[in-house]
PDB file of C-alpha atoms in Angstrom:
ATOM      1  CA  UNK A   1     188.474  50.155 138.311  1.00  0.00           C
ATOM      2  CA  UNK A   2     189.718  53.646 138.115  1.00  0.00           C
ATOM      3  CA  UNK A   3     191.204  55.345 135.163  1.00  0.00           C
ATOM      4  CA  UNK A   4     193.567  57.357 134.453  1.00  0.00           C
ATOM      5  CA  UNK A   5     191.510  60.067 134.037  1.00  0.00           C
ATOM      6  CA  UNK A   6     189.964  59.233 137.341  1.00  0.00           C
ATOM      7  CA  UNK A   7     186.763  57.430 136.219  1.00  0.00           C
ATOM      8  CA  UNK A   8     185.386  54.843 138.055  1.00  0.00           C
ATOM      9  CA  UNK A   9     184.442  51.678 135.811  1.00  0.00           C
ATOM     10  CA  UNK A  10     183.459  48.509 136.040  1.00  0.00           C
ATOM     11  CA  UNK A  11     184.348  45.259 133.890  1.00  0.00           C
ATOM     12  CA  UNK A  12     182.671  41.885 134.076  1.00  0.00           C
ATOM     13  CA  UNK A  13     184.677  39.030 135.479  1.00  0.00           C
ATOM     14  CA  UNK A  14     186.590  37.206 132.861  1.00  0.00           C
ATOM     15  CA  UNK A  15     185.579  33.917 134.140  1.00  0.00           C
ATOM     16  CA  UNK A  16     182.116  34.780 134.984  1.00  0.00           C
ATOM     17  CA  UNK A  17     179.518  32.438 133.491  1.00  0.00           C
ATOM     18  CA  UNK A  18     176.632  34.838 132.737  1.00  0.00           C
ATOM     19  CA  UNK A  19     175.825  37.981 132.277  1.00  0.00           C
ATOM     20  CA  UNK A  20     172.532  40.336 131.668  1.00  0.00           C
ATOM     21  CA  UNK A  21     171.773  43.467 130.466  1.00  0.00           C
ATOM     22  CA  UNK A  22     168.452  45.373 132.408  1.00  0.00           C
ATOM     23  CA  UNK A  23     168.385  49.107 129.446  1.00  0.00           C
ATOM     24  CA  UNK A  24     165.741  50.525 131.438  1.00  0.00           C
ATOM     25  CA  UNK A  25     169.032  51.052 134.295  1.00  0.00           C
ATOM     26  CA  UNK A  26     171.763  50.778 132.138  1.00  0.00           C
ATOM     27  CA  UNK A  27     173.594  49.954 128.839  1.00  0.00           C
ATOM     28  CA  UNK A  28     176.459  48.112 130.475  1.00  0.00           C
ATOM     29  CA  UNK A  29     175.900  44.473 130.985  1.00  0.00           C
ATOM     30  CA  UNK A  30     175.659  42.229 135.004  1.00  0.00           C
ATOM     31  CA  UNK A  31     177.830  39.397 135.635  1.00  0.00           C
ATOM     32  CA  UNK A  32     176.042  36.807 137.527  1.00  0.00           C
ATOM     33  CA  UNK A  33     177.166  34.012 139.129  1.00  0.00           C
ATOM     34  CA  UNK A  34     175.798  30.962 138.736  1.00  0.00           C
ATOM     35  CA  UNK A  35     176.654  27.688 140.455  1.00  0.00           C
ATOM     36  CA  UNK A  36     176.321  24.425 137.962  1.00  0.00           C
ATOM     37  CA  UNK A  37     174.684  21.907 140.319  1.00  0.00           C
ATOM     38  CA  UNK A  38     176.933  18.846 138.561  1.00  0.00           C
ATOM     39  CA  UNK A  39     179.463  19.308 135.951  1.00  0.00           C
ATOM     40  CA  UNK A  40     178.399  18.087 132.677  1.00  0.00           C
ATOM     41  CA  UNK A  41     179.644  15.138 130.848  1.00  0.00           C
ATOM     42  CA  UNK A  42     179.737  15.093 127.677  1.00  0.00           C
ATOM     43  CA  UNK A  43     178.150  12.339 125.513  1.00  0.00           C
ATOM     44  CA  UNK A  44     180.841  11.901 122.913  1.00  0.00           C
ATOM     45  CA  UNK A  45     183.968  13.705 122.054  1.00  0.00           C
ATOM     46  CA  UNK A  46     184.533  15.221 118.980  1.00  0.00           C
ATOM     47  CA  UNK A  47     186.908  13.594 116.165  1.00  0.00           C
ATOM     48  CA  UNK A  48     190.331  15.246 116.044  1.00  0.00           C
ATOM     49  CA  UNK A  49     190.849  16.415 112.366  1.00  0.00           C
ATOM     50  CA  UNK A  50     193.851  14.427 111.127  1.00  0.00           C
ATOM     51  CA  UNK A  51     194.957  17.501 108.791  1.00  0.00           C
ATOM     52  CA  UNK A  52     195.307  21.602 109.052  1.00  0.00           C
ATOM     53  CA  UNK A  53     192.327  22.791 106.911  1.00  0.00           C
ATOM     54  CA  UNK A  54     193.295  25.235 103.820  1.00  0.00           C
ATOM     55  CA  UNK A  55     190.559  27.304 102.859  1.00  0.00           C
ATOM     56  CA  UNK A  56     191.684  28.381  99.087  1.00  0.00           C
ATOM     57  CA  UNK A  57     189.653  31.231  97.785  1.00  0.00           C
ATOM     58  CA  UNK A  58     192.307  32.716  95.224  1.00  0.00           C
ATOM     59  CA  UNK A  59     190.176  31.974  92.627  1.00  0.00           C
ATOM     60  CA  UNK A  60     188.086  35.031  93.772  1.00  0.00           C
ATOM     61  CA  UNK A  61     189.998  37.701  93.904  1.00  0.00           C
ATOM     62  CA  UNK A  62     190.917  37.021  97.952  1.00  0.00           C
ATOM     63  CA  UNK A  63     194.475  37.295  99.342  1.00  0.00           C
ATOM     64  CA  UNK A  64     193.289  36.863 103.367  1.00  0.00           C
ATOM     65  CA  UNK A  65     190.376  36.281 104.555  1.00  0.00           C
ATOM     66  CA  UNK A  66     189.234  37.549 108.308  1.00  0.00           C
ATOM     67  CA  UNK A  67     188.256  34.806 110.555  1.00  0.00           C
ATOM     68  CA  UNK A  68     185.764  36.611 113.511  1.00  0.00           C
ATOM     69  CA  UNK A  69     184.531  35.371 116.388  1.00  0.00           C
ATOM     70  CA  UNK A  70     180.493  35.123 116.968  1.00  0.00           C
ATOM     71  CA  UNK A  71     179.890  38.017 119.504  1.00  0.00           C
ATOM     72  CA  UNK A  72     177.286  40.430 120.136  1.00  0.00           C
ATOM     73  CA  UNK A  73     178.117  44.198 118.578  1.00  0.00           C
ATOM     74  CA  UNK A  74     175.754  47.259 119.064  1.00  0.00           C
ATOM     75  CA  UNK A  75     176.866  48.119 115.403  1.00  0.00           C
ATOM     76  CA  UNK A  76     178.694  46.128 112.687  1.00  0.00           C
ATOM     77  CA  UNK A  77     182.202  47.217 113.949  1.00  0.00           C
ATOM     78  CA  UNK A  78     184.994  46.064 116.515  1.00  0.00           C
ATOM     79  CA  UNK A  79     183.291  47.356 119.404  1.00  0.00           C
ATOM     80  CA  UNK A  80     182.113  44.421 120.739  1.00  0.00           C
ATOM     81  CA  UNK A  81     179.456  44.982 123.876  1.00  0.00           C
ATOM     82  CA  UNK A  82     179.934  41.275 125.002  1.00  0.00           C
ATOM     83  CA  UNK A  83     182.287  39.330 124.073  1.00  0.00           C
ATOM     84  CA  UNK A  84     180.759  36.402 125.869  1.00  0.00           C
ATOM     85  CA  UNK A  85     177.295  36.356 124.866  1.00  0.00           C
ATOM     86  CA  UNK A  86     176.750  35.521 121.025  1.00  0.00           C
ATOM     87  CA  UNK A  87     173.424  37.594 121.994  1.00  0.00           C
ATOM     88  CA  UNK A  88     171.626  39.156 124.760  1.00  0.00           C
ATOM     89  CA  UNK A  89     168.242  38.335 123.087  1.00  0.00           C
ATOM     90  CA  UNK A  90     167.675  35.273 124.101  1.00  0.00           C
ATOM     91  CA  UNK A  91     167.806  35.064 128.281  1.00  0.00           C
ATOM     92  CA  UNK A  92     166.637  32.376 129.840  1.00  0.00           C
ATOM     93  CA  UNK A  93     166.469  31.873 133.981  1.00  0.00           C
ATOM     94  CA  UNK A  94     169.418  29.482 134.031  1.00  0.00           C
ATOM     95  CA  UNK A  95     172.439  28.719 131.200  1.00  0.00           C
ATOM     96  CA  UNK A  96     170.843  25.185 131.003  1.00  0.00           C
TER      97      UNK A  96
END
């Protein structure tokens, strides 16, 4: 992708299924693709909750509370380095 201010970027897939990150070449992360050999099924489906849930926390001095998605961040901020990796840590050869 080119910018506007006529920088050439790239950005991983959004349905891409894995991704790596090699520092000694780069900080940005490598989609990979990777071809499931069957699709999985799953065991047992999860209950559907019969209610909303209300999480009260009044009590404590709260008015909202920020619900955040588990995602990988170089610092504790909103710059998020992958948001589809809860961490890079932990690679494996395959997803399996």
């Amino acid at each position: 992708m080119i910018t506007s201010s006529g920088e050439c970027i790239d950005r991983l897939p959004v349905l891409i299924k894995r991704e790596t990150q090699d520092l000694s070449v780069r900080k940005a992360y490598d989609a990979i693709f990777w071809n499931l050999p069957e699709k999985y099924v799953w065991k047992e489906t999860p209950p559907k909750p019969e209610s909303l849930r209300n999480y009260e926390a009044h009590h404590l001095g709260y008015n909202a509370i920020q619900l955040m998605t588990v995602m990988e961040n170089a610092s504790f901020s909103y710059r998020v380095t992958n948001i589809f990796a809860i961490s890079s840590r932990y690679v494996i050869d395959t997803p399996e």
